Amino acid sequence: AFFSLLELKGLDLLFTLRGTLSPPEQIVIVAIDETSMAEIRQQWPWPRNLHAQLLRQLHKAGAKVIGIDVLFAEPSEPAEDQALTDALRDVGNVVLVSALAVENDPLYRYTLRIDPLPMFRDVAMVGNPLIRIDADGIVRRTRILTPDMPSFALQIVRRYLEHPAAKQKNAPELQQFSQKVLLKDVLINYPGPPKTVKTVSYYQALDYERLLPPGIFTGKIVLIGRALEVIPEPQRLSGDTFLTPFSWIVQDPAAGVEIQANIISNLLEGRFLTELSSPMQSLLLLSLTSMASLILVRLRPLPGLIVTLVVAGLFFA
């Protein structure tokens, strides 16, 4: 366990040494943030006709795909639910999120899939975030597909690649990822610390023609989700924020919706992080061992000790 933790922290260090990459140009986040809470002046959860209004605005602004990282699992006012259903049907390019609830008991482990209401599922695609939280509380991995459920990111990329405009930009086909790759955990290639992905506030998107630059949503994947410093639903056990490999430097968690944006970007660009296979690791260690042996037999004790420490450091790395 100790060495596993060291390995995880070593990966975080590599992210830090690499530095920040350019954010994905084809993704914009519409954040349900504190500023929007103050501007909209309604208690959370907001009425669903407000989400319906936002969907129609984003569609009018030319968004190619809209992903909503807010779970609509329970009914609200019938008129509100109907307004959202109508908007989902009319817009026609929306992906909704589902969730997994896990109950651990000494005698059993029970996993329940929580989907959006059937009336919403009938008119929109659905996917699950499928992220994995490591033992130290940091999200480093995701799974793109399970035998009975695609991920939220995969559903968005599938819908995005259906559009001719996306294909004209030479976006990679999902066929580059084998079924074996899609079904196993993969390392997320974060481009930078939280808030690296382009983000606007929810209230700004509602009035984008007046409050945002022209063309900001045209041809883009737009993700809607919570990005709050505090949890608006104190009765829930946790908010939609998570630690990432950059959090130890910036002391700031990332919104779940931004983690999904990074996964989508990795899928589109084909740049998940790949780990050395076991045979390659063995070959590398054998090479280091052979090199160390050849050097040590030719050195006096003190230089040999120094070289041994250096080689030990290389083994550790």
mmCIF file of C-alpha atoms in Angstrom:
data_model
loop_
_atom_site.group_PDB
_atom_site.id
_atom_site.type_symbol
_atom_site.label_atom_id
_atom_site.label_comp_id
_atom_site.label_asym_id
_atom_site.label_seq_id
_atom_site.Cartn_x
_atom_site.Cartn_y
_atom_site.Cartn_z
ATOM 1 C CA ALA A 1 0.000 0.000 0.000
ATOM 2 C CA PHE A 2 2.842 2.378 0.841
ATOM 3 C CA PHE A 3 4.566 1.855 -2.507
ATOM 4 C CA SER A 4 1.233 2.131 -4.334
ATOM 5 C CA LEU A 5 0.705 5.516 -2.706
ATOM 6 C CA LEU A 6 4.220 6.596 -3.693
ATOM 7 C CA GLU A 7 3.504 5.571 -7.264
ATOM 8 C CA LEU A 8 0.304 7.627 -7.309
ATOM 9 C CA LYS A 9 2.070 10.679 -5.908
ATOM 10 C CA GLY A 10 4.856 10.170 -8.441
ATOM 11 C CA LEU A 11 2.267 10.399 -11.195
ATOM 12 C CA ASP A 12 1.011 13.684 -9.718
ATOM 13 C CA LEU A 13 4.586 14.972 -9.715
ATOM 14 C CA LEU A 14 4.949 14.093 -13.406
ATOM 15 C CA PHE A 15 1.841 16.150 -14.206
ATOM 16 C CA THR A 16 3.357 19.083 -12.326
ATOM 17 C CA LEU A 17 6.729 18.764 -14.076
ATOM 18 C CA ARG A 18 5.040 18.549 -17.471
ATOM 19 C CA GLY A 19 3.064 21.746 -16.848
ATOM 20 C CA THR A 20 -0.186 23.006 -18.357
ATOM 21 C CA LEU A 21 -1.236 22.138 -21.903
ATOM 22 C CA SER A 22 -3.567 24.107 -24.147
ATOM 23 C CA PRO A 23 -7.213 23.640 -23.113
ATOM 24 C CA PRO A 24 -9.527 21.795 -25.521
ATOM 25 C CA GLU A 25 -10.866 24.289 -28.053
ATOM 26 C CA GLN A 26 -14.013 22.341 -28.914
ATOM 27 C CA ILE A 27 -15.470 22.273 -25.365
ATOM 28 C CA VAL A 28 -17.155 25.014 -23.330
ATOM 29 C CA ILE A 29 -18.495 24.553 -19.798
ATOM 30 C CA VAL A 30 -21.628 26.366 -18.647
ATOM 31 C CA ALA A 31 -21.124 26.478 -14.891
ATOM 32 C CA ILE A 32 -23.815 26.507 -12.252
ATOM 33 C CA ASP A 33 -21.700 28.700 -10.001
ATOM 34 C CA GLU A 34 -22.107 31.161 -7.135
ATOM 35 C CA THR A 35 -22.435 34.108 -9.532
ATOM 36 C CA SER A 36 -25.326 32.385 -11.302
ATOM 37 C CA MET A 37 -26.966 31.598 -7.964
ATOM 38 C CA ALA A 38 -26.794 35.301 -7.096
ATOM 39 C CA GLU A 39 -28.035 36.468 -10.514
ATOM 40 C CA ILE A 40 -30.863 33.964 -10.926
ATOM 41 C CA ARG A 41 -32.002 34.342 -7.306
ATOM 42 C CA GLN A 42 -33.776 31.018 -7.030
ATOM 43 C CA GLN A 43 -33.222 28.205 -4.577
ATOM 44 C CA TRP A 44 -31.517 25.072 -5.869
ATOM 45 C CA PRO A 45 -32.685 22.879 -7.529
ATOM 46 C CA TRP A 46 -33.776 25.410 -10.118
ATOM 47 C CA PRO A 47 -37.083 24.905 -11.940
ATOM 48 C CA ARG A 48 -36.665 22.702 -14.992
ATOM 49 C CA ASN A 49 -38.184 25.204 -17.371
ATOM 50 C CA LEU A 50 -35.043 27.282 -16.715
ATOM 51 C CA HIS A 51 -32.890 24.407 -17.970
ATOM 52 C CA ALA A 52 -35.271 24.105 -20.934
ATOM 53 C CA GLN A 53 -34.741 27.792 -21.700
ATOM 54 C CA LEU A 54 -30.963 27.327 -21.563
ATOM 55 C CA LEU A 55 -31.111 24.335 -23.919
ATOM 56 C CA ARG A 56 -33.034 26.355 -26.498
ATOM 57 C CA GLN A 57 -30.563 29.237 -26.185
ATOM 58 C CA LEU A 58 -27.558 26.953 -26.671
ATOM 59 C CA HIS A 59 -29.216 25.284 -29.653
ATOM 60 C CA LYS A 60 -29.928 28.698 -31.147
ATOM 61 C CA ALA A 61 -26.265 29.631 -30.552
ATOM 62 C CA GLY A 62 -25.128 26.649 -32.651
ATOM 63 C CA ALA A 63 -23.976 24.127 -30.027
ATOM 64 C CA LYS A 64 -23.282 20.744 -31.692
ATOM 65 C CA VAL A 65 -23.819 18.655 -28.561
ATOM 66 C CA ILE A 66 -25.098 19.584 -25.122
ATOM 67 C CA GLY A 67 -24.239 17.455 -22.091
ATOM 68 C CA ILE A 68 -26.085 18.025 -18.816
ATOM 69 C CA ASP A 69 -24.141 16.799 -15.790
ATOM 70 C CA VAL A 70 -27.163 17.229 -13.520
ATOM 71 C CA LEU A 71 -29.216 14.182 -12.538
ATOM 72 C CA PHE A 72 -32.963 14.493 -13.138
ATOM 73 C CA ALA A 73 -34.000 11.292 -11.382
ATOM 74 C CA GLU A 74 -37.021 12.555 -9.473
ATOM 75 C CA PRO A 75 -40.176 14.230 -10.767
ATOM 76 C CA SER A 76 -40.817 17.897 -10.106
ATOM 77 C CA GLU A 77 -43.846 19.980 -11.105
ATOM 78 C CA PRO A 78 -45.523 18.281 -14.109
ATOM 79 C CA ALA A 79 -45.441 21.478 -16.158
ATOM 80 C CA GLU A 80 -41.720 21.913 -15.436
ATOM 81 C CA ASP A 81 -40.921 18.324 -16.408
ATOM 82 C CA GLN A 82 -42.935 18.680 -19.597
ATOM 83 C CA ALA A 83 -41.125 21.902 -20.521
ATOM 84 C CA LEU A 84 -37.758 20.151 -20.167
ATOM 85 C CA THR A 85 -38.990 17.127 -22.114
ATOM 86 C CA ASP A 86 -40.182 19.364 -24.968
ATOM 87 C CA ALA A 87 -36.840 21.188 -25.048
ATOM 88 C CA LEU A 88 -34.868 17.922 -25.061
ATOM 89 C CA ARG A 89 -36.974 16.630 -27.958
ATOM 90 C CA ASP A 90 -36.828 19.880 -29.967
ATOM 91 C CA VAL A 91 -33.083 20.406 -29.507
ATOM 92 C CA GLY A 92 -32.345 16.748 -30.243
ATOM 93 C CA ASN A 93 -28.617 16.738 -29.406
ATOM 94 C CA VAL A 94 -28.590 16.395 -25.609
ATOM 95 C CA VAL A 95 -26.872 13.798 -23.423
ATOM 96 C CA LEU A 96 -28.063 13.357 -19.830
ATOM 97 C CA VAL A 97 -26.168 11.874 -16.917
ATOM 98 C CA SER A 98 -27.059 8.847 -14.809
ATOM 99 C CA ALA A 99 -25.459 7.802 -11.512
ATOM 100 C CA LEU A 100 -24.365 4.729 -9.593
ATOM 101 C CA ALA A 101 -25.201 4.364 -5.914
ATOM 102 C CA VAL A 102 -22.995 1.820 -4.131
ATOM 103 C CA GLU A 103 -23.899 0.320 -0.761
ATOM 104 C CA ASN A 104 -21.085 -1.532 0.989
ATOM 105 C CA ASP A 105 -21.977 -3.993 3.712
ATOM 106 C CA PRO A 106 -19.763 -6.570 5.470
ATOM 107 C CA LEU A 107 -21.881 -9.277 3.830
ATOM 108 C CA TYR A 108 -22.538 -7.831 0.392
ATOM 109 C CA ARG A 109 -21.924 -5.014 -2.080
ATOM 110 C CA TYR A 110 -24.960 -3.541 -3.818
ATOM 111 C CA THR A 111 -24.782 -1.224 -6.836
ATOM 112 C CA LEU A 112 -27.862 0.627 -8.045
ATOM 113 C CA ARG A 113 -28.024 2.505 -11.324
ATOM 114 C CA ILE A 114 -30.019 5.736 -11.070
ATOM 115 C CA ASP A 115 -31.279 7.010 -14.431
ATOM 116 C CA PRO A 116 -33.116 10.191 -15.421
ATOM 117 C CA LEU A 117 -36.907 10.005 -15.536
ATOM 118 C CA PRO A 118 -38.245 7.806 -18.361
ATOM 119 C CA MET A 119 -39.826 10.830 -20.077
ATOM 120 C CA PHE A 120 -36.337 12.367 -20.350
ATOM 121 C CA ARG A 121 -34.587 9.132 -21.358
ATOM 122 C CA ASP A 122 -37.037 8.706 -24.232
ATOM 123 C CA VAL A 123 -35.866 11.917 -25.919
ATOM 124 C CA ALA A 124 -32.151 12.089 -25.005
ATOM 125 C CA MET A 125 -29.067 9.893 -24.762
ATOM 126 C CA VAL A 126 -27.854 8.836 -21.302
ATOM 127 C CA GLY A 127 -24.377 7.989 -19.966
ATOM 128 C CA ASN A 128 -22.643 7.544 -16.624
ATOM 129 C CA PRO A 129 -19.566 9.520 -15.434
ATOM 130 C CA LEU A 130 -17.690 6.245 -14.596
ATOM 131 C CA ILE A 131 -14.771 7.904 -12.810
ATOM 132 C CA ARG A 132 -12.636 6.099 -10.236
ATOM 133 C CA ILE A 133 -11.438 7.693 -7.020
ATOM 134 C CA ASP A 134 -8.070 6.314 -5.891
ATOM 135 C CA ALA A 135 -7.245 5.421 -2.299
ATOM 136 C CA ASP A 136 -5.820 8.902 -1.656
ATOM 137 C CA GLY A 137 -9.049 10.572 -2.813
ATOM 138 C CA ILE A 138 -7.827 11.734 -6.227
ATOM 139 C CA VAL A 139 -9.548 11.046 -9.558
ATOM 140 C CA ARG A 140 -6.947 9.742 -12.002
ATOM 141 C CA ARG A 141 -8.823 7.116 -13.991
ATOM 142 C CA THR A 142 -12.029 6.608 -15.872
ATOM 143 C CA ARG A 143 -13.758 3.812 -17.712
ATOM 144 C CA ILE A 144 -15.295 4.588 -21.091
ATOM 145 C CA LEU A 145 -17.620 1.614 -21.318
ATOM 146 C CA THR A 146 -19.090 -1.144 -19.155
ATOM 147 C CA PRO A 147 -20.915 -4.213 -20.483
ATOM 148 C CA ASP A 148 -24.310 -2.627 -19.818
ATOM 149 C CA MET A 149 -23.637 1.110 -19.836
ATOM 150 C CA PRO A 150 -21.637 3.639 -21.918
ATOM 151 C CA SER A 151 -19.971 6.561 -20.231
ATOM 152 C CA PHE A 152 -21.295 10.119 -20.327
ATOM 153 C CA ALA A 153 -18.170 11.168 -22.242
ATOM 154 C CA LEU A 154 -18.523 8.373 -24.812
ATOM 155 C CA GLN A 155 -22.147 9.264 -25.521
ATOM 156 C CA ILE A 156 -21.202 12.905 -26.079
ATOM 157 C CA VAL A 157 -18.336 12.020 -28.419
ATOM 158 C CA ARG A 158 -20.564 9.632 -30.378
ATOM 159 C CA ARG A 159 -23.149 12.376 -30.882
ATOM 160 C CA TYR A 160 -20.464 14.929 -31.748
ATOM 161 C CA LEU A 161 -18.892 12.713 -34.416
ATOM 162 C CA GLU A 162 -22.283 12.206 -36.046
ATOM 163 C CA HIS A 163 -22.170 15.797 -37.272
ATOM 164 C CA PRO A 164 -20.557 16.416 -40.678
ATOM 165 C CA ALA A 165 -18.932 19.600 -39.373
ATOM 166 C CA ALA A 166 -17.017 17.583 -36.780
ATOM 167 C CA LYS A 167 -15.829 15.062 -39.367
ATOM 168 C CA GLN A 168 -14.564 17.819 -41.623
ATOM 169 C CA LYS A 169 -12.120 18.769 -38.857
ATOM 170 C CA ASN A 170 -10.481 15.338 -39.081
ATOM 171 C CA ALA A 171 -11.720 14.307 -35.651
ATOM 172 C CA PRO A 172 -10.505 10.766 -34.878
ATOM 173 C CA GLU A 173 -12.938 7.902 -35.119
ATOM 174 C CA LEU A 174 -13.730 5.919 -32.006
ATOM 175 C CA GLN A 175 -12.585 2.765 -33.824
ATOM 176 C CA GLN A 176 -9.015 3.683 -32.814
ATOM 177 C CA PHE A 177 -9.952 2.532 -29.311
ATOM 178 C CA SER A 178 -10.375 -1.228 -29.168
ATOM 179 C CA GLN A 179 -13.192 -2.795 -27.155
ATOM 180 C CA LYS A 180 -10.537 -4.020 -24.716
ATOM 181 C CA VAL A 181 -9.318 -0.453 -24.143
ATOM 182 C CA LEU A 182 -12.826 0.942 -23.768
ATOM 183 C CA LEU A 183 -13.726 -1.651 -21.126
ATOM 184 C CA LYS A 184 -10.741 -1.072 -18.825
ATOM 185 C CA ASP A 185 -9.687 1.808 -16.598
ATOM 186 C CA VAL A 186 -7.577 4.425 -18.378
ATOM 187 C CA LEU A 187 -5.506 7.298 -16.999
ATOM 188 C CA ILE A 188 -7.014 10.732 -17.622
ATOM 189 C CA ASN A 189 -4.586 13.134 -19.297
ATOM 190 C CA TYR A 190 -5.446 16.363 -17.483
ATOM 191 C CA PRO A 191 -4.316 19.429 -19.455
ATOM 192 C CA GLY A 192 -3.902 21.492 -16.316
ATOM 193 C CA PRO A 193 -5.281 22.447 -12.911
ATOM 194 C CA PRO A 194 -8.981 23.034 -12.238
ATOM 195 C CA LYS A 195 -10.603 25.769 -14.361
ATOM 196 C CA THR A 196 -8.281 25.156 -17.309
ATOM 197 C CA VAL A 197 -11.220 24.346 -19.633
ATOM 198 C CA LYS A 198 -13.043 27.416 -20.997
ATOM 199 C CA THR A 199 -15.943 28.185 -18.654
ATOM 200 C CA VAL A 200 -18.822 30.670 -18.635
ATOM 201 C CA SER A 201 -21.550 31.177 -16.053
ATOM 202 C CA TYR A 202 -25.041 29.753 -16.443
ATOM 203 C CA TYR A 203 -26.676 33.177 -16.272
ATOM 204 C CA GLN A 204 -24.384 34.431 -19.050
ATOM 205 C CA ALA A 205 -25.378 31.559 -21.349
ATOM 206 C CA LEU A 206 -29.054 32.371 -20.788
ATOM 207 C CA ASP A 207 -28.393 35.796 -22.333
ATOM 208 C CA TYR A 208 -25.387 34.906 -24.488
ATOM 209 C CA GLU A 209 -26.108 37.455 -27.244
ATOM 210 C CA ARG A 210 -25.645 40.303 -24.767
ATOM 211 C CA LEU A 211 -23.169 38.878 -22.234
ATOM 212 C CA LEU A 212 -20.777 36.653 -24.225
ATOM 213 C CA PRO A 213 -18.544 37.003 -27.317
ATOM 214 C CA PRO A 214 -20.143 36.125 -30.670
ATOM 215 C CA GLY A 215 -19.802 32.508 -31.785
ATOM 216 C CA ILE A 216 -18.666 31.199 -28.408
ATOM 217 C CA PHE A 217 -20.938 28.121 -28.644
ATOM 218 C CA THR A 218 -20.933 27.644 -32.428
ATOM 219 C CA GLY A 219 -19.969 24.082 -33.348
ATOM 220 C CA LYS A 220 -18.913 23.299 -29.768
ATOM 221 C CA ILE A 221 -19.576 20.620 -27.185
ATOM 222 C CA VAL A 222 -21.283 22.467 -24.334
ATOM 223 C CA LEU A 223 -21.356 20.880 -20.882
ATOM 224 C CA ILE A 224 -23.694 22.105 -18.159
ATOM 225 C CA GLY A 225 -22.854 21.270 -14.561
ATOM 226 C CA ARG A 226 -22.257 22.478 -11.039
ATOM 227 C CA ALA A 227 -19.014 24.307 -10.267
ATOM 228 C CA LEU A 228 -19.720 25.554 -6.771
ATOM 229 C CA GLU A 229 -17.319 26.254 -3.937
ATOM 230 C CA VAL A 230 -20.047 25.238 -1.477
ATOM 231 C CA ILE A 231 -22.617 22.466 -1.685
ATOM 232 C CA PRO A 232 -26.129 23.790 -2.493
ATOM 233 C CA GLU A 233 -27.786 20.628 -1.153
ATOM 234 C CA PRO A 234 -26.595 20.115 2.429
ATOM 235 C CA GLN A 235 -28.730 16.980 2.761
ATOM 236 C CA ARG A 236 -26.502 15.256 0.175
ATOM 237 C CA LEU A 237 -23.354 13.516 1.377
ATOM 238 C CA SER A 238 -20.987 15.235 -1.056
ATOM 239 C CA GLY A 239 -20.856 17.879 -3.749
ATOM 240 C CA ASP A 240 -19.821 17.418 -7.358
ATOM 241 C CA THR A 241 -16.177 18.353 -6.788
ATOM 242 C CA PHE A 242 -13.123 16.096 -6.803
ATOM 243 C CA LEU A 243 -9.377 16.278 -6.285
ATOM 244 C CA THR A 244 -7.161 15.893 -9.362
ATOM 245 C CA PRO A 245 -3.379 15.367 -9.764
ATOM 246 C CA PHE A 246 -2.945 19.174 -9.855
ATOM 247 C CA SER A 247 -4.943 19.842 -6.670
ATOM 248 C CA TRP A 248 -1.932 19.443 -4.361
ATOM 249 C CA ILE A 249 -0.310 22.422 -6.088
ATOM 250 C CA VAL A 250 -3.266 24.781 -6.522
ATOM 251 C CA GLN A 251 -5.122 23.622 -3.377
ATOM 252 C CA ASP A 252 -8.364 23.553 -5.326
ATOM 253 C CA PRO A 253 -10.681 20.695 -6.352
ATOM 254 C CA ALA A 254 -12.157 20.348 -9.832
ATOM 255 C CA ALA A 255 -15.830 20.311 -10.697
ATOM 256 C CA GLY A 256 -17.092 16.954 -11.886
ATOM 257 C CA VAL A 257 -18.227 18.543 -15.133
ATOM 258 C CA GLU A 258 -14.663 19.712 -15.880
ATOM 259 C CA ILE A 259 -13.310 16.210 -15.298
ATOM 260 C CA GLN A 260 -15.849 14.996 -17.859
ATOM 261 C CA ALA A 261 -14.660 17.726 -20.246
ATOM 262 C CA ASN A 262 -11.100 16.413 -19.928
ATOM 263 C CA ILE A 263 -12.224 12.838 -20.602
ATOM 264 C CA ILE A 264 -14.153 13.976 -23.684
ATOM 265 C CA SER A 265 -11.070 15.840 -24.911
ATOM 266 C CA ASN A 266 -8.904 12.732 -24.386
ATOM 267 C CA LEU A 267 -11.375 10.667 -26.419
ATOM 268 C CA LEU A 268 -11.561 13.171 -29.265
ATOM 269 C CA GLU A 269 -7.799 13.627 -29.481
ATOM 270 C CA GLY A 270 -6.850 10.035 -28.673
ATOM 271 C CA ARG A 271 -4.466 11.077 -25.924
ATOM 272 C CA PHE A 272 -5.192 9.124 -22.764
ATOM 273 C CA LEU A 273 -2.045 8.415 -20.778
ATOM 274 C CA THR A 274 -0.548 4.987 -21.408
ATOM 275 C CA GLU A 275 1.462 3.034 -18.867
ATOM 276 C CA LEU A 276 4.431 0.817 -19.659
ATOM 277 C CA SER A 277 3.422 -2.808 -20.034
ATOM 278 C CA SER A 278 4.812 -5.375 -17.575
ATOM 279 C CA PRO A 279 7.294 -6.802 -20.160
ATOM 280 C CA MET A 280 8.588 -3.283 -20.904
ATOM 281 C CA GLN A 281 8.954 -2.518 -17.197
ATOM 282 C CA SER A 282 10.912 -5.763 -16.721
ATOM 283 C CA LEU A 283 13.137 -4.954 -19.712
ATOM 284 C CA LEU A 284 13.841 -1.477 -18.352
ATOM 285 C CA LEU A 285 14.748 -2.815 -14.893
ATOM 286 C CA LEU A 286 16.970 -5.498 -16.428
ATOM 287 C CA SER A 287 18.794 -2.860 -18.456
ATOM 288 C CA LEU A 288 19.373 -0.713 -15.363
ATOM 289 C CA THR A 289 20.577 -3.736 -13.376
ATOM 290 C CA SER A 290 23.024 -4.759 -16.074
ATOM 291 C CA MET A 291 24.347 -1.222 -16.420
ATOM 292 C CA ALA A 292 24.799 -0.906 -12.655
ATOM 293 C CA SER A 293 26.617 -4.232 -12.426
ATOM 294 C CA LEU A 294 29.064 -3.314 -15.183
ATOM 295 C CA ILE A 295 29.849 0.013 -13.538
ATOM 296 C CA LEU A 296 30.158 -1.246 -9.952
ATOM 297 C CA VAL A 297 32.776 -3.943 -10.701
ATOM 298 C CA ARG A 298 35.111 -1.210 -11.964
ATOM 299 C CA LEU A 299 34.737 1.251 -9.064
ATOM 300 C CA ARG A 300 36.252 1.717 -5.626
ATOM 301 C CA PRO A 301 33.912 1.369 -2.585
ATOM 302 C CA LEU A 302 33.027 5.071 -2.086
ATOM 303 C CA PRO A 303 32.282 5.884 -5.745
ATOM 304 C CA GLY A 304 30.487 2.533 -5.920
ATOM 305 C CA LEU A 305 28.248 3.562 -3.011
ATOM 306 C CA ILE A 306 27.394 6.844 -4.743
ATOM 307 C CA VAL A 307 26.605 5.058 -8.001
ATOM 308 C CA THR A 308 24.492 2.525 -6.090
ATOM 309 C CA LEU A 309 22.409 5.354 -4.599
ATOM 310 C CA VAL A 310 21.983 6.950 -8.040
ATOM 311 C CA VAL A 311 20.905 3.651 -9.585
ATOM 312 C CA ALA A 312 18.509 3.071 -6.668
ATOM 313 C CA GLY A 313 16.976 6.450 -7.483
ATOM 314 C CA LEU A 314 16.566 5.401 -11.100
ATOM 315 C CA PHE A 315 14.879 2.174 -9.997
ATOM 316 C CA PHE A 316 12.527 4.196 -7.802
ATOM 317 C CA ALA A 317 11.694 6.574 -10.644
#
